[in-house]
JSON list of C-alpha atoms in Angstrom, two decimals:
[
{"chain": "A", "resi": 1, "resn": "UNK", "atom": "CA", "xyz": [-64.58, -40.63, -27.01]},
{"chain": "A", "resi": 2, "resn": "UNK", "atom": "CA", "xyz": [-62.26, -39.75, -29.88]},
{"chain": "A", "resi": 3, "resn": "UNK", "atom": "CA", "xyz": [-61.89, -36.32, -29.61]},
{"chain": "A", "resi": 4, "resn": "UNK", "atom": "CA", "xyz": [-63.46, -32.89, -28.11]},
{"chain": "A", "resi": 5, "resn": "UNK", "atom": "CA", "xyz": [-67.10, -33.02, -28.46]},
{"chain": "A", "resi": 6, "resn": "UNK", "atom": "CA", "xyz": [-69.82, -30.12, -27.69]},
{"chain": "A", "resi": 7, "resn": "UNK", "atom": "CA", "xyz": [-72.78, -30.61, -25.10]},
{"chain": "A", "resi": 8, "resn": "UNK", "atom": "CA", "xyz": [-74.69, -32.07, -27.73]},
{"chain": "A", "resi": 9, "resn": "UNK", "atom": "CA", "xyz": [-72.13, -34.74, -28.78]},
{"chain": "A", "resi": 10, "resn": "UNK", "atom": "CA", "xyz": [-71.12, -33.67, -31.80]},
{"chain": "A", "resi": 11, "resn": "UNK", "atom": "CA", "xyz": [-67.26, -33.08, -32.58]},
{"chain": "A", "resi": 12, "resn": "UNK", "atom": "CA", "xyz": [-66.40, -29.78, -31.93]},
{"chain": "A", "resi": 13, "resn": "UNK", "atom": "CA", "xyz": [-65.16, -28.36, -35.15]},
{"chain": "A", "resi": 14, "resn": "UNK", "atom": "CA", "xyz": [-63.14, -25.70, -33.92]},
{"chain": "A", "resi": 15, "resn": "UNK", "atom": "CA", "xyz": [-60.92, -27.82, -31.97]},
{"chain": "A", "resi": 16, "resn": "UNK", "atom": "CA", "xyz": [-60.61, -30.18, -34.79]},
{"chain": "A", "resi": 17, "resn": "UNK", "atom": "CA", "xyz": [-59.18, -27.29, -36.82]},
{"chain": "A", "resi": 18, "resn": "UNK", "atom": "CA", "xyz": [-56.17, -26.56, -34.72]},
{"chain": "A", "resi": 19, "resn": "UNK", "atom": "CA", "xyz": [-53.81, -28.77, -32.77]},
{"chain": "A", "resi": 20, "resn": "UNK", "atom": "CA", "xyz": [-53.38, -28.15, -28.93]},
{"chain": "A", "resi": 21, "resn": "UNK", "atom": "CA", "xyz": [-51.04, -25.00, -28.53]},
{"chain": "A", "resi": 22, "resn": "UNK", "atom": "CA", "xyz": [-51.55, -23.59, -31.94]},
{"chain": "A", "resi": 23, "resn": "UNK", "atom": "CA", "xyz": [-52.43, -20.25, -33.01]},
{"chain": "A", "resi": 24, "resn": "UNK", "atom": "CA", "xyz": [-54.97, -19.57, -35.74]},
{"chain": "A", "resi": 25, "resn": "UNK", "atom": "CA", "xyz": [-52.03, -18.27, -37.98]},
{"chain": "A", "resi": 26, "resn": "UNK", "atom": "CA", "xyz": [-49.67, -20.88, -37.98]},
{"chain": "A", "resi": 27, "resn": "UNK", "atom": "CA", "xyz": [-52.22, -23.71, -38.42]},
{"chain": "A", "resi": 28, "resn": "UNK", "atom": "CA", "xyz": [-53.21, -22.89, -42.14]},
{"chain": "A", "resi": 29, "resn": "UNK", "atom": "CA", "xyz": [-51.08, -24.36, -44.83]},
{"chain": "A", "resi": 30, "resn": "UNK", "atom": "CA", "xyz": [-49.13, -21.33, -45.30]},
{"chain": "A", "resi": 31, "resn": "UNK", "atom": "CA", "xyz": [-48.10, -21.29, -41.92]},
{"chain": "A", "resi": 32, "resn": "UNK", "atom": "CA", "xyz": [-46.89, -24.58, -41.49]},
{"chain": "A", "resi": 33, "resn": "UNK", "atom": "CA", "xyz": [-44.99, -23.96, -45.05]},
{"chain": "A", "resi": 34, "resn": "UNK", "atom": "CA", "xyz": [-43.35, -20.86, -43.25]},
{"chain": "A", "resi": 35, "resn": "UNK", "atom": "CA", "xyz": [-42.56, -22.86, -40.23]},
{"chain": "A", "resi": 36, "resn": "UNK", "atom": "CA", "xyz": [-40.77, -25.15, -42.19]},
{"chain": "A", "resi": 37, "resn": "UNK", "atom": "CA", "xyz": [-39.00, -23.11, -44.34]},
{"chain": "A", "resi": 38, "resn": "UNK", "atom": "CA", "xyz": [-37.91, -21.17, -41.29]},
{"chain": "A", "resi": 39, "resn": "UNK", "atom": "CA", "xyz": [-36.71, -24.54, -40.41]},
{"chain": "A", "resi": 40, "resn": "UNK", "atom": "CA", "xyz": [-34.84, -25.20, -43.34]},
{"chain": "A", "resi": 41, "resn": "UNK", "atom": "CA", "xyz": [-33.16, -21.86, -43.02]},
{"chain": "A", "resi": 42, "resn": "UNK", "atom": "CA", "xyz": [-31.79, -22.35, -39.56]},
{"chain": "A", "resi": 43, "resn": "UNK", "atom": "CA", "xyz": [-30.52, -26.14, -40.40]},
{"chain": "A", "resi": 44, "resn": "UNK", "atom": "CA", "xyz": [-28.78, -24.60, -43.63]},
{"chain": "A", "resi": 45, "resn": "UNK", "atom": "CA", "xyz": [-26.98, -22.14, -41.76]},
{"chain": "A", "resi": 46, "resn": "UNK", "atom": "CA", "xyz": [-25.75, -23.99, -39.10]},
{"chain": "A", "resi": 47, "resn": "UNK", "atom": "CA", "xyz": [-24.33, -25.85, -41.40]},
{"chain": "A", "resi": 48, "resn": "UNK", "atom": "CA", "xyz": [-22.62, -23.43, -43.29]},
{"chain": "A", "resi": 49, "resn": "UNK", "atom": "CA", "xyz": [-21.35, -22.33, -39.49]},
{"chain": "A", "resi": 50, "resn": "UNK", "atom": "CA", "xyz": [-20.44, -26.03, -39.28]},
{"chain": "A", "resi": 51, "resn": "UNK", "atom": "CA", "xyz": [-18.20, -26.06, -42.42]},
{"chain": "A", "resi": 52, "resn": "UNK", "atom": "CA", "xyz": [-16.99, -22.36, -42.44]},
{"chain": "A", "resi": 53, "resn": "UNK", "atom": "CA", "xyz": [-15.40, -22.97, -38.47]},
{"chain": "A", "resi": 54, "resn": "UNK", "atom": "CA", "xyz": [-14.26, -26.34, -40.08]},
{"chain": "A", "resi": 55, "resn": "UNK", "atom": "CA", "xyz": [-12.49, -24.83, -42.89]},
{"chain": "A", "resi": 56, "resn": "UNK", "atom": "CA", "xyz": [-10.30, -22.20, -40.23]},
{"chain": "A", "resi": 57, "resn": "UNK", "atom": "CA", "xyz": [-9.35, -24.78, -37.95]},
{"chain": "A", "resi": 58, "resn": "UNK", "atom": "CA", "xyz": [-6.75, -26.69, -39.51]},
{"chain": "A", "resi": 59, "resn": "UNK", "atom": "CA", "xyz": [-5.07, -22.93, -40.48]},
{"chain": "A", "resi": 60, "resn": "UNK", "atom": "CA", "xyz": [-4.91, -22.31, -37.32]},
{"chain": "A", "resi": 61, "resn": "UNK", "atom": "CA", "xyz": [-4.34, -25.93, -36.13]},
{"chain": "A", "resi": 62, "resn": "UNK", "atom": "CA", "xyz": [-1.41, -26.34, -38.63]},
{"chain": "A", "resi": 63, "resn": "UNK", "atom": "CA", "xyz": [1.05, -23.63, -37.46]},
{"chain": "A", "resi": 64, "resn": "UNK", "atom": "CA", "xyz": [0.51, -24.64, -33.97]},
{"chain": "A", "resi": 65, "resn": "UNK", "atom": "CA", "xyz": [1.40, -28.68, -34.48]},
{"chain": "A", "resi": 66, "resn": "UNK", "atom": "CA", "xyz": [4.05, -27.39, -35.93]},
{"chain": "A", "resi": 67, "resn": "UNK", "atom": "CA", "xyz": [5.12, -25.68, -33.14]},
{"chain": "A", "resi": 68, "resn": "UNK", "atom": "CA", "xyz": [4.99, -28.59, -30.95]},
{"chain": "A", "resi": 69, "resn": "UNK", "atom": "CA", "xyz": [6.85, -30.67, -33.03]},
{"chain": "A", "resi": 70, "resn": "UNK", "atom": "CA", "xyz": [9.71, -28.40, -33.32]},
{"chain": "A", "resi": 71, "resn": "UNK", "atom": "CA", "xyz": [9.86, -27.51, -29.66]},
{"chain": "A", "resi": 72, "resn": "UNK", "atom": "CA", "xyz": [9.78, -31.17, -28.36]},
{"chain": "A", "resi": 73, "resn": "UNK", "atom": "CA", "xyz": [12.48, -31.95, -31.07]},
{"chain": "A", "resi": 74, "resn": "UNK", "atom": "CA", "xyz": [14.66, -28.98, -30.06]},
{"chain": "A", "resi": 75, "resn": "UNK", "atom": "CA", "xyz": [14.16, -29.62, -26.39]},
{"chain": "A", "resi": 76, "resn": "UNK", "atom": "CA", "xyz": [12.70, -32.78, -25.35]},
{"chain": "A", "resi": 77, "resn": "UNK", "atom": "CA", "xyz": [11.66, -33.36, -22.09]},
{"chain": "A", "resi": 78, "resn": "UNK", "atom": "CA", "xyz": [13.79, -35.48, -19.71]},
{"chain": "A", "resi": 79, "resn": "UNK", "atom": "CA", "xyz": [11.43, -38.65, -19.37]},
{"chain": "A", "resi": 80, "resn": "UNK", "atom": "CA", "xyz": [12.72, -40.62, -15.79]}
]
């Protein structure tokens, strides 16, 4: 058997129209396009957040690194 069949042995038209677990609203071309659009928007938003965070980290990290360098130069710890 290659797919779902009814009692007469003919392929079941309603089963071949939709994939398992899909509802009718998402199974047509417009539904698939809307799902893909939402995925693209989410990935774009995620990339935007990552870029925004990457631009903010050096603004915080630079003064901290300078403070650590100055603290180490002013009062070096004794290693012994």
